[in-house]
Structures are given as structure tokens and as C-alpha cells.
mmCIF file of C-alpha atoms and ligand atoms in Angstrom:
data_model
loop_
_atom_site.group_PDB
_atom_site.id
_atom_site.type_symbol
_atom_site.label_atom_id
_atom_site.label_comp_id
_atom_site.label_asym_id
_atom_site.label_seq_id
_atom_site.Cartn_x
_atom_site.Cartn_y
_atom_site.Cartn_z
ATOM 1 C CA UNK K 1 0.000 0.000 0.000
ATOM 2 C CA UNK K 2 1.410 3.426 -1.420
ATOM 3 C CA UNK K 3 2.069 5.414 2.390
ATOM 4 C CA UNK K 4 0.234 8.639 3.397
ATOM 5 C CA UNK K 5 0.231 12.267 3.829
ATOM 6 C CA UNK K 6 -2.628 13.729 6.192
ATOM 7 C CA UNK K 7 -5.492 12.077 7.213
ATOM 8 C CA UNK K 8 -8.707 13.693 6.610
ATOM 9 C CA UNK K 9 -10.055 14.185 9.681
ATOM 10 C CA UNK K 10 -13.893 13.337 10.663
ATOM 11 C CA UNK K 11 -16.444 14.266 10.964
ATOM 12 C CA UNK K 12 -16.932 13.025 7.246
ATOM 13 C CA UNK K 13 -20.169 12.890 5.230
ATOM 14 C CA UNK K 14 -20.640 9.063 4.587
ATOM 15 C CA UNK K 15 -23.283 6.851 2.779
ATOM 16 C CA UNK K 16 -23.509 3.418 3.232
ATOM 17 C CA UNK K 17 -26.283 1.660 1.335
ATOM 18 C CA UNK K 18 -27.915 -1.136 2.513
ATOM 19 C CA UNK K 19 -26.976 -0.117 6.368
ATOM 20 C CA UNK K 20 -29.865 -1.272 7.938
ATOM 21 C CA UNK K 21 -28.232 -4.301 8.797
ATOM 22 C CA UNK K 22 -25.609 -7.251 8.676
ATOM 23 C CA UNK K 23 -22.417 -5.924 7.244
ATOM 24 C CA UNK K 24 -23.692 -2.248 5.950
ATOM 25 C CA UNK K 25 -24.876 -1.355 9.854
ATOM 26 C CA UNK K 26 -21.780 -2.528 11.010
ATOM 27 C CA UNK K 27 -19.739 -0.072 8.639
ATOM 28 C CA UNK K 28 -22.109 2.594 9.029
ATOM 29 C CA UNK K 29 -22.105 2.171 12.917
ATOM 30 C CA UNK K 30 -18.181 1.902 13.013
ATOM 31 C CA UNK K 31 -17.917 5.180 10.649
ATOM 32 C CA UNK K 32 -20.139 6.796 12.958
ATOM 33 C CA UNK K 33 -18.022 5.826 16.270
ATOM 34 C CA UNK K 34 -15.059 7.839 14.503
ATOM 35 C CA UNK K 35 -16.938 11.085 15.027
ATOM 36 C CA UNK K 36 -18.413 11.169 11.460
ATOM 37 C CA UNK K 37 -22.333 11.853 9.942
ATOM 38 C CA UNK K 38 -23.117 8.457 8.139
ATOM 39 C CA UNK K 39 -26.660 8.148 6.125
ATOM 40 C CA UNK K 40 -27.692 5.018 6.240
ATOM 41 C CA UNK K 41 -29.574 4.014 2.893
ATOM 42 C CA UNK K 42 -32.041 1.581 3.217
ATOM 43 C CA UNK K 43 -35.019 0.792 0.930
ATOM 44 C CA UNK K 44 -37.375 0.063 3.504
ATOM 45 C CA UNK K 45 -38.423 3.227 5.971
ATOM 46 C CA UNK K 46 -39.202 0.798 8.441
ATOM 47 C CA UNK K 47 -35.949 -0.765 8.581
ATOM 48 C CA UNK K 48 -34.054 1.769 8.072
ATOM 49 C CA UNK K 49 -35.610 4.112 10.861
ATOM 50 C CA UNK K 50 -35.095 1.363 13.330
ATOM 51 C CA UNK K 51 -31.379 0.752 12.292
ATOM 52 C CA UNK K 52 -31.124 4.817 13.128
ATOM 53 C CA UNK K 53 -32.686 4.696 16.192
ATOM 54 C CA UNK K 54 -30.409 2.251 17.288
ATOM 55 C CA UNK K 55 -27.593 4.243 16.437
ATOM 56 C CA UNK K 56 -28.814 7.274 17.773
ATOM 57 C CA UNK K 57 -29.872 5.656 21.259
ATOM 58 C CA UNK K 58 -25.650 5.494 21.709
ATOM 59 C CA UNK K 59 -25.086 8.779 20.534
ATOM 60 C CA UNK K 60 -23.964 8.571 17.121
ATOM 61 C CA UNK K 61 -24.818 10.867 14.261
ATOM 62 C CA UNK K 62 -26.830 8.198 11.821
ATOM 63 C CA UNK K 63 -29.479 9.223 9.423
ATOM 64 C CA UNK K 64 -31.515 7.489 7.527
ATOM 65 C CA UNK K 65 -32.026 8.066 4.261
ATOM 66 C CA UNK K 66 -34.770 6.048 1.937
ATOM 67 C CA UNK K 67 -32.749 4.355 -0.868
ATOM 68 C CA UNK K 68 -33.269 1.795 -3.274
ATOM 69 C CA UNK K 69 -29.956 1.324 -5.289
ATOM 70 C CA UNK K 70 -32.494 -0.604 -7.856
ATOM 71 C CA UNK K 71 -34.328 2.759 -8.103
ATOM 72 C CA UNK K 72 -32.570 5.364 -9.832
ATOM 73 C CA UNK K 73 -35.374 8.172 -8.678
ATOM 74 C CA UNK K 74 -35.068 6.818 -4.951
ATOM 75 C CA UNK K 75 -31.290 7.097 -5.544
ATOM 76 C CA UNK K 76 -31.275 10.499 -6.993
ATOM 77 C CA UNK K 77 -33.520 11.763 -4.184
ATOM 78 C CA UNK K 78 -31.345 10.555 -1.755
ATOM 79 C CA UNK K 79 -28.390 12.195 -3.388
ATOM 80 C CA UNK K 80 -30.377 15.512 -3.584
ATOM 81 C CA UNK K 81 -30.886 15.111 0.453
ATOM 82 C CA UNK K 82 -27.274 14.942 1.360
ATOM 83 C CA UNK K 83 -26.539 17.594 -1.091
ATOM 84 C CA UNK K 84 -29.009 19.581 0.423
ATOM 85 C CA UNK K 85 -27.815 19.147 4.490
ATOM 86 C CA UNK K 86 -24.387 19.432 3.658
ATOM 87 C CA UNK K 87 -23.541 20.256 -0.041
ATOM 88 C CA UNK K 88 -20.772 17.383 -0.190
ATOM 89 C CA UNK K 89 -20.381 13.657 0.148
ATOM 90 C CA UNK K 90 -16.651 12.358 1.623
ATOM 91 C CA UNK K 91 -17.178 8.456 1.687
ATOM 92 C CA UNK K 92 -19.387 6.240 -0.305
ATOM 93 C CA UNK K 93 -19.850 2.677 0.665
ATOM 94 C CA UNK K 94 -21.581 0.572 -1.847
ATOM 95 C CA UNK K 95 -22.705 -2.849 0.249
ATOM 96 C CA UNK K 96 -26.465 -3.164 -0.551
ATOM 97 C CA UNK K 97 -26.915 -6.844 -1.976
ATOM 98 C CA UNK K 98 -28.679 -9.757 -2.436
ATOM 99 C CA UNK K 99 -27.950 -13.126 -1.569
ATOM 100 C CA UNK K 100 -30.057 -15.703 -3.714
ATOM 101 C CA UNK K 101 -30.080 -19.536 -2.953
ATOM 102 C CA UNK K 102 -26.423 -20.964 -3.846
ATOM 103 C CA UNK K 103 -26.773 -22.675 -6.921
ATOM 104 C CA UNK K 104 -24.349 -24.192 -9.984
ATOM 105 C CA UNK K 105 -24.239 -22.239 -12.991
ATOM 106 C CA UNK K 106 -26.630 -24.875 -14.745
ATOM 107 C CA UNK K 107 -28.968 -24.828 -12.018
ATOM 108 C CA UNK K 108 -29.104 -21.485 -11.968
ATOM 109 C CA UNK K 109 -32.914 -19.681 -13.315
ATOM 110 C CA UNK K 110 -31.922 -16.356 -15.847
ATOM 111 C CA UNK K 111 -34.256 -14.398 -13.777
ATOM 112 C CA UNK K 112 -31.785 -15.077 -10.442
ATOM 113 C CA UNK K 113 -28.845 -13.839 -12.842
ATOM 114 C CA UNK K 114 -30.480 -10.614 -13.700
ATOM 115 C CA UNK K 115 -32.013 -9.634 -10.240
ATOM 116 C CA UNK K 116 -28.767 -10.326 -8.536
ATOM 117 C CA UNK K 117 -26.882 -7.959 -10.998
ATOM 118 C CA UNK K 118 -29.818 -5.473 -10.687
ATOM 119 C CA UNK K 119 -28.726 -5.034 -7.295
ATOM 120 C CA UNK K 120 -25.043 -5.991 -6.903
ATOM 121 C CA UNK K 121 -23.640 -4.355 -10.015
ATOM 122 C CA UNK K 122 -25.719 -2.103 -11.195
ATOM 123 C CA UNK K 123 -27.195 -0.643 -8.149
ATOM 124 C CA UNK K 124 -23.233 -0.180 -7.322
ATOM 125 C CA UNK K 125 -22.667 1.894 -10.370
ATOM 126 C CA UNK K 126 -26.126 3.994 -9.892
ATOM 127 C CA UNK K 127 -25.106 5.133 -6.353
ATOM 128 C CA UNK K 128 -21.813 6.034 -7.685
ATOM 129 C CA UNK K 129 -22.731 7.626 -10.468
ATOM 130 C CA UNK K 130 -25.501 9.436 -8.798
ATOM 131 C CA UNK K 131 -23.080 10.751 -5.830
ATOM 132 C CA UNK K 132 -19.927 11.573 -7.688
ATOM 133 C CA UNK K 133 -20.579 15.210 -8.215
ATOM 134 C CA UNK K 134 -20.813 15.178 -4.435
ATOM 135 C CA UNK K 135 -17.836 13.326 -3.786
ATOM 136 C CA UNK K 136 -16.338 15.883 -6.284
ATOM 137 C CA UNK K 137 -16.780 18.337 -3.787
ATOM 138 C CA UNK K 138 -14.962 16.453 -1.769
ATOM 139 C CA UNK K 139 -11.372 17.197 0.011
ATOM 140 C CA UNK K 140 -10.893 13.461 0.232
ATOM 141 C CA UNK K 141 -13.544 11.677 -1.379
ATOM 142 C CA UNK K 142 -12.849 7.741 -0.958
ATOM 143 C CA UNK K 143 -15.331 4.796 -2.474
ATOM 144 C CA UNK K 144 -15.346 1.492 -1.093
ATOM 145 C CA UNK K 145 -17.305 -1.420 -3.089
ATOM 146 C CA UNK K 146 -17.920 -4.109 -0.698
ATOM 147 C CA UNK K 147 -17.129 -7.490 -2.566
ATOM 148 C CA UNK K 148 -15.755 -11.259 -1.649
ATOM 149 C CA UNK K 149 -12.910 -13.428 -2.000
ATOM 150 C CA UNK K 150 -15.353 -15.363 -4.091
ATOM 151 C CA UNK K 151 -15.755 -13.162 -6.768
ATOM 152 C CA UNK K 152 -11.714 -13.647 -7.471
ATOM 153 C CA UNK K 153 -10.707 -14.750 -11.015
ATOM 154 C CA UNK K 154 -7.229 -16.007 -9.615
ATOM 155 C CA UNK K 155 -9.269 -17.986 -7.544
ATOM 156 C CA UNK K 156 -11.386 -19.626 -9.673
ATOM 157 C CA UNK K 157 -9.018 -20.107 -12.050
ATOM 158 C CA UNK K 158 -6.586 -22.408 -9.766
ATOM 159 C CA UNK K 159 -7.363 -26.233 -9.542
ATOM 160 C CA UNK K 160 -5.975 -26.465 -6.299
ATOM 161 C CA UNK K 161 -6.460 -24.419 -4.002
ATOM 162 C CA UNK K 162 -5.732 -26.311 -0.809
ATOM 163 C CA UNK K 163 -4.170 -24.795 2.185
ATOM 164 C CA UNK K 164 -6.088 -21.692 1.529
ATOM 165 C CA UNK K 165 -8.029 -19.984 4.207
ATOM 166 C CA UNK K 166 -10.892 -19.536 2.113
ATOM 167 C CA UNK K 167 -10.798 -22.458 0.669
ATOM 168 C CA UNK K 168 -10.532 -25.210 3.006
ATOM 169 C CA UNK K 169 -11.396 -27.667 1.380
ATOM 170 C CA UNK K 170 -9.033 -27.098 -1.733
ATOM 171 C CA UNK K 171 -11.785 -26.159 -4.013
ATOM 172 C CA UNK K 172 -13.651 -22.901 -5.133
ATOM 173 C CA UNK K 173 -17.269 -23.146 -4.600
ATOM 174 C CA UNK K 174 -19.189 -23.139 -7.744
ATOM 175 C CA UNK K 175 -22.178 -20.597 -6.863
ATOM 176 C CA UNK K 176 -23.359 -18.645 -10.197
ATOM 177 C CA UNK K 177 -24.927 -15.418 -9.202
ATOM 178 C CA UNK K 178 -22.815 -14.353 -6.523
ATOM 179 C CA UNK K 179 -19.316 -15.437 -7.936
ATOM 180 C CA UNK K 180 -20.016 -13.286 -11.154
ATOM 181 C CA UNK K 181 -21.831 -10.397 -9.735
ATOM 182 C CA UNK K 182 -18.647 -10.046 -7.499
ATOM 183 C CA UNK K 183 -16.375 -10.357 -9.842
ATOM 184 C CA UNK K 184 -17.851 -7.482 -11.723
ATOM 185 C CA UNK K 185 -17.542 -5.517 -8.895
ATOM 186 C CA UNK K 186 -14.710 -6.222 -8.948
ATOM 187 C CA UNK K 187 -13.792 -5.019 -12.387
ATOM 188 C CA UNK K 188 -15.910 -1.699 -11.914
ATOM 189 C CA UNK K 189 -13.853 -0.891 -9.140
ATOM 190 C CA UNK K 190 -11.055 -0.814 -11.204
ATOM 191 C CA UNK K 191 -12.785 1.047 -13.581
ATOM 192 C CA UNK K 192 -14.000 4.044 -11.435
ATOM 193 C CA UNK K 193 -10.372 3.898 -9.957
ATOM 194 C CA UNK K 194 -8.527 4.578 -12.863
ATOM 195 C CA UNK K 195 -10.975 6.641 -14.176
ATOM 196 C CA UNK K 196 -10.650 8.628 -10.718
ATOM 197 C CA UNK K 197 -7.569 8.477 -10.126
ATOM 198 C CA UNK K 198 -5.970 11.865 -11.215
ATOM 199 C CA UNK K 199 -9.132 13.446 -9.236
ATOM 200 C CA UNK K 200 -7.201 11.877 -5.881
ATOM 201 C CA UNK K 201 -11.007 10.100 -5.559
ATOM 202 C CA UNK K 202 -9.793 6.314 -4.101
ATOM 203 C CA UNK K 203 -11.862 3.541 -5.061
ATOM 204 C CA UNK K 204 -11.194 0.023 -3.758
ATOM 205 C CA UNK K 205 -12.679 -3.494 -3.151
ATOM 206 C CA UNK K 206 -13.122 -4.787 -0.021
ATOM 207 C CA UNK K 207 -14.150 -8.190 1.700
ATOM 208 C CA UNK K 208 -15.593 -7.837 4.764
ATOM 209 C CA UNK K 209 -14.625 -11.461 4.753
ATOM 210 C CA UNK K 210 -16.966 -14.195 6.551
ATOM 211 C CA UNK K 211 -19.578 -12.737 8.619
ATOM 212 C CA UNK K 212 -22.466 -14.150 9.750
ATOM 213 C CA UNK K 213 -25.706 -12.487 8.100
ATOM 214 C CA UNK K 214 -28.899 -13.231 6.856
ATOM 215 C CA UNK K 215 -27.361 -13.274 3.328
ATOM 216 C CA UNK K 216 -25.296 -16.658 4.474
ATOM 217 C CA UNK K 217 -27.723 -18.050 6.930
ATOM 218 C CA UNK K 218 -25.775 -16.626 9.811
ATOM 219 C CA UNK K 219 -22.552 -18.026 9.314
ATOM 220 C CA UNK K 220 -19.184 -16.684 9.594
ATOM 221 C CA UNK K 221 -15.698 -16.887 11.014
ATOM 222 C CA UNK K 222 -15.328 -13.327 12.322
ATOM 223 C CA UNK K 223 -17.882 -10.857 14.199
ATOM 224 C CA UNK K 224 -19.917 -8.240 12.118
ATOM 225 C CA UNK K 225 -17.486 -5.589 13.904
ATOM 226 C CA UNK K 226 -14.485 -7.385 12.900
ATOM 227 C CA UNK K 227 -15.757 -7.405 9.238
ATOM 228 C CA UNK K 228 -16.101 -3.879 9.142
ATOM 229 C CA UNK K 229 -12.235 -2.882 10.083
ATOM 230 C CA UNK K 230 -10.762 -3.009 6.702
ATOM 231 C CA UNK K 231 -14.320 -1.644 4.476
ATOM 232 C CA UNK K 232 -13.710 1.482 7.443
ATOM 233 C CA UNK K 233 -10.175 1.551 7.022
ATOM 234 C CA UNK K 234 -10.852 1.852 3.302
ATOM 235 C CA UNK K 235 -13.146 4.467 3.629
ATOM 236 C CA UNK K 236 -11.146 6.853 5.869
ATOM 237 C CA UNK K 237 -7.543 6.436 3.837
ATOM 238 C CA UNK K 238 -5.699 9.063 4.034
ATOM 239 C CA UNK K 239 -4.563 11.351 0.859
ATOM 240 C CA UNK K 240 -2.309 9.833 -1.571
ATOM 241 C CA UNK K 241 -3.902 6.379 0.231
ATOM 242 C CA UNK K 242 -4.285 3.317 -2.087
ATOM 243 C CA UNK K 243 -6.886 3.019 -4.783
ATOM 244 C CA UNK K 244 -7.629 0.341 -7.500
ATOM 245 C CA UNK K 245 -7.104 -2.622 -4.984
ATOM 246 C CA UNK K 246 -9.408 -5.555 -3.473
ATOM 247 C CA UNK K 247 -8.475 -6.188 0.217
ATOM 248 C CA UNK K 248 -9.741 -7.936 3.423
ATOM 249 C CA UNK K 249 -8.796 -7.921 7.044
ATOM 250 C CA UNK K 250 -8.166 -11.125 9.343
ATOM 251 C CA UNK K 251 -9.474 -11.602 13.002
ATOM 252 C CA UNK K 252 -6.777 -9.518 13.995
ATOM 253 C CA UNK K 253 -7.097 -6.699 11.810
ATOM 254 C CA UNK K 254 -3.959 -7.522 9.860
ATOM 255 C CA UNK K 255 -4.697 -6.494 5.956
ATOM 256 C CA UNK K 256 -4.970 -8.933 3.533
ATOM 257 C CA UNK K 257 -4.124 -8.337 -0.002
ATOM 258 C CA UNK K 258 -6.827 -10.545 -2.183
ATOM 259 C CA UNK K 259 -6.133 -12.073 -5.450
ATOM 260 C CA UNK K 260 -8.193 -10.164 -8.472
HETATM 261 N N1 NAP F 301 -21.805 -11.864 5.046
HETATM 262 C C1 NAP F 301 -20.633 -12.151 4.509
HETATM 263 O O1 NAP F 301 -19.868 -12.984 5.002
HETATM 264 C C2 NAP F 301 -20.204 -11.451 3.248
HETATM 265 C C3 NAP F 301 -19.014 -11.874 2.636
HETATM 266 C C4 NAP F 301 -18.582 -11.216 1.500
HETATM 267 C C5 NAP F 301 -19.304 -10.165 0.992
HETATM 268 N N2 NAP F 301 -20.475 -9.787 1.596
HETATM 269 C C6 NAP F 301 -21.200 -8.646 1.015
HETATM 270 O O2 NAP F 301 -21.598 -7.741 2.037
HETATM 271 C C7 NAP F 301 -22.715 -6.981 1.568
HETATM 272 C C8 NAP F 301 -23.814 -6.994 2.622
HETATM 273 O O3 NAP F 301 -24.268 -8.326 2.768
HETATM 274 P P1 NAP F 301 -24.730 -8.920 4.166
HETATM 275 O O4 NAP F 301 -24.002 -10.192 4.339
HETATM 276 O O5 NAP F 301 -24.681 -7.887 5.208
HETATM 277 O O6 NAP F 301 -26.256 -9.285 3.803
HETATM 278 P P2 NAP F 301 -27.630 -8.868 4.502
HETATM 279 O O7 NAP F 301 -27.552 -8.988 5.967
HETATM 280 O O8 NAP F 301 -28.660 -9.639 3.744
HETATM 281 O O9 NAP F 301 -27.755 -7.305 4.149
HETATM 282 C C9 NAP F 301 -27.986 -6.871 2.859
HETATM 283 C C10 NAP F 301 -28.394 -5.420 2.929
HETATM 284 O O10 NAP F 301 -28.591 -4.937 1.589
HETATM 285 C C11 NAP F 301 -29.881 -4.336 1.539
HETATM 286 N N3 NAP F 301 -30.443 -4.344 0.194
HETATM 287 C C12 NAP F 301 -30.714 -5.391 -0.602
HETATM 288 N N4 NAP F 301 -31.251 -4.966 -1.754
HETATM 289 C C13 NAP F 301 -31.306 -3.602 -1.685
HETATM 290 C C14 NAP F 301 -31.743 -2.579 -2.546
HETATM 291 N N5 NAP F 301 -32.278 -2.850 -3.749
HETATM 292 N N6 NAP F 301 -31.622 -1.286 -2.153
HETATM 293 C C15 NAP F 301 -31.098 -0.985 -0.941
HETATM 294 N N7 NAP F 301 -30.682 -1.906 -0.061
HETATM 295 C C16 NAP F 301 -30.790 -3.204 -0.442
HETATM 296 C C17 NAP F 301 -30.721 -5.134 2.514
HETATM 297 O O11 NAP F 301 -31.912 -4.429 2.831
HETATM 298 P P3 NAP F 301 -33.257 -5.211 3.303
HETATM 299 O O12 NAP F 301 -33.123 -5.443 4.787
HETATM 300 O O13 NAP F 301 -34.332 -4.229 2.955
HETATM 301 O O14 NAP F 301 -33.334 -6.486 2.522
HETATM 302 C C18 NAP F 301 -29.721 -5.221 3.664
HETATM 303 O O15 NAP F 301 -29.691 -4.011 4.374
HETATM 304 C C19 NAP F 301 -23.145 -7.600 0.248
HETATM 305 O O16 NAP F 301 -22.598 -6.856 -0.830
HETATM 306 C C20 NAP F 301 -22.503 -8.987 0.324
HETATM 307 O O17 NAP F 301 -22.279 -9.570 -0.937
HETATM 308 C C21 NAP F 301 -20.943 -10.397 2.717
#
């Protein structure tokens, strides 16, 4: 990782979508606990509300802000919001996603394919595009896409992958819809971050790594908290900070560089 000059310091304007819960509260709520104002987009008022309160109950400044990454109106509106409380947007976090049963390619229904890249690709790429003349405005405008180790390339490319963390037993799981929408995630991210990059706008790709969720029936090998260290990190790099790269963080914190 290319070292730093100053840190920007909070409190930032963030957005995390899809931070009602699972891995998108625990981002929002660990942004929040560094002094910063984090919207939390959810598509469900409800939700979303709730999530806030929560937040708000231990003294942190979370709003919630109505957001449907699948909606581009619901997404511009929410944009228009921010821009009018505070006329600038410092850290994006696209996380919303959907998790749909974990089936082969062959198994897999067209209609599964297309709602899980309505959501996990190009919701992504709405939100951004609909925030970047915020994060323009920005002094140190950072984008983090949440991905997985299991939208790697490298990964699913290697026959044997035993000995592997991930991977225990030596084999990469052969799950359609969320393999490929990650691994366009993937690819966007380094996309916006070249395109970016000259702007000092960093955009990278994070695994929160194995959390347990709803989206994986609760099962996981670190604690929501823990899975938010390196998607924060991310989001609060400091200028001249890293940007076109796809990370994780272990138990301990410890970065881990992922294969593309
Ligand atoms: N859990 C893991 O171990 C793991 C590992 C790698 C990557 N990830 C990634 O982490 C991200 C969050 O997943 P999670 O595990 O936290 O799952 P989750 O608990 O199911 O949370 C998903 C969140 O996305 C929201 N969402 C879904 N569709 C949306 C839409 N159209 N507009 C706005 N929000 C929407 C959900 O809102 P509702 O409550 O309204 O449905 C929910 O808040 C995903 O990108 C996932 O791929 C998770």
C-alpha cells in the first residue's frame, strides 16, 4: 500500500447503502463511532428508521435516508438530500446486496442472474454515479465497493487451491450469481479507480470477509465488527492512500491483499 500524507479528519459525510443491517450497519455504525455523519440508505423506511434509532440511542450521528440502489429516482432523491444538508459527500460505501439460494451455474434460473446484478452491479454503479458530483466536492472523497474473495478470477481459475483460508477444502465453490456479480464488482472498481484516479477520488474493493448475516444463513468466522475494520479503514484512507485494490482484514485486523 502506497504510504500517506494527512489524514482527513472526521467528521466526514458518509453513505452506506444497505446499512440497515448485517455488514452495511456494522460499517455505518463503526464510521459513525469515529466522530463522522453516516446516512444510512435503506429501501425500507421501516428498517431503516429502526437501524437509526439504534444508532442514535448510543449517541452517534446516523441518518436514515430512503434508498433503493435498484431505483434510480429513490437514488437520486437521496443524493439531492445529502446535497441539500451538507452540499458534499466524503465516503461512499456501496454494500447493498442480495444473496439468492447458492446454486451451480446450470442450475441457476436467468431471472436469479439478472435480479442479482440489478442489485449488486448495477445498483453499485447507480449510487456512484448518482453521488460523484458530491464526492467531487470532496477534500478526500474515498469509495469502497464491498465485494468477496469469491468473486476472485485467480481464484477460480486455480485447480488447487488447498491450504487456503478460504478455501478449506481445496476447491472454489461453484455458486453462479454471486461469484459473477462479485467479480464485476470487482472489475468496476477498477474502472472508477482509474478513471478517478488523477481526481485523488480512491476507489477500492473490499471483503468484509466471513460474517455471519442473513445473506449466508448466519454463518461466519469473524464478528460483524471485525468485518467492518478493513471496508472502514478503506473508507477513511488518508490522501495519496491506495486506490484500485481488493483487500480484506483477518481476526486480527492484519490487511490482507486478495487475489483479483
Ligand atoms: N456476510 C458475509 O460474510 C459477506 C461476505 C462477502 C461479501 N459480503 C457482502 O456484504 C454486503 C452486505 O451483505 P450482508 O451479508 O450484510 O447481507 P444482509 O444482511 O442480507 O444485508 C444486505 C443489505 O442490503 C440491503 N439491500 C438489498 N437490496 C437492496 C436494494 N435494492 N436497495 C437498498 N438496499 C438493499 C438489505 O436491505 P433489506 O433489509 O431491505 O433487505 C440489507 O440491508 C453484500 O454486498 C454482500 O455480498 C458479505
Amino acid at each position: 500500500m502506497t504510504s500517506s500524507t494527512t489524514s482527513p479528519t472526521a467528521p466526514r459525510i458518509a453513505l452506506v447503502t444497505g446499512a440497515n443491517k448485517g455488514v452495511g450497519r456494522a460499517i455505518a455504525q463503526a464510521l459513525a463511532e469515529l466522530g463522522n455523519t453516516v446516512y444510512l440508505g435503506a429501501r425500507d423506511e421501516e428498517r431503516g428508521k429502526a437501524a437509526e434509532a439504534e444508532l442514535r440511542e448510543a449517541g452517534l450521528d446516523a441518518r436514515f435516508v430512503k434508498l433503493d440502489v435498484t431505483d434510480e429516482a429513490s437514488v437520486r432523491l437521496a443524493a439531492k438530500h445529502i446535497e441539500e444538508e451538507h452540499g458534499r459527500l466524503d465516503i461512499l460505501v456501496n454494500n447493498a446486496g442480495i444473496s439468492t439460494p447458492w446454486r451451480t451455474p446450470s442450475q441457476t434460473p436467468l431471472d436469479e442472474v439478472r435480479s442479482t446484478f440489478e442489485t449488486n452491479v448495477f445498483g453499485y454503479i447507480t449510487v456512484t454515479n448518482a453521488t460523484l458530483p458530491l464526492l467531487r466536492l470532496s477534500d478526500a472523497a474515498r469509495i469502497v465497493n464491498i465485494s468477496s474473495v469469491i468473486g476472485s478470477l485467480t481464484a477460480a481459475s486455480s485447480t488447487d487451491l488447498e491450504g487456503s483460508e478460504d478455501f478449506p477444502d481445496g476447491k472454489f465453490p461453484v455458486i453462479l450469481c454471486h461469484s459473477v456479480s462479485k467479480a464485476a464488482v470487482n472489475s468496476l472498481t477498477l474502472m472508477y479507480a482509474n478513471e478517478l484516479r488523477d481526481e485523488g477520488i480512491l476507489v477500492n474493493a473490499v471483503s468484509p470477509n466471513w460474517v455471519p448475516t442473513d445473506a449466508n444463513y448466519n454463518t461466519g468466522n469473524l464478528t460483524l465488527a471485525q468485518g467492518a475494520v478493513m471496508p472502514v479503514r478503506m473508507a477513511t484512507l488518508p490522501d495519496g492512500g491506495p486506490t484500485g485494490t481488493f483487500t480484506s482484514s483477518s481476526i486480527s485486523g492484519e490487511a490482507l491483499d486478495l487475489p483479483w
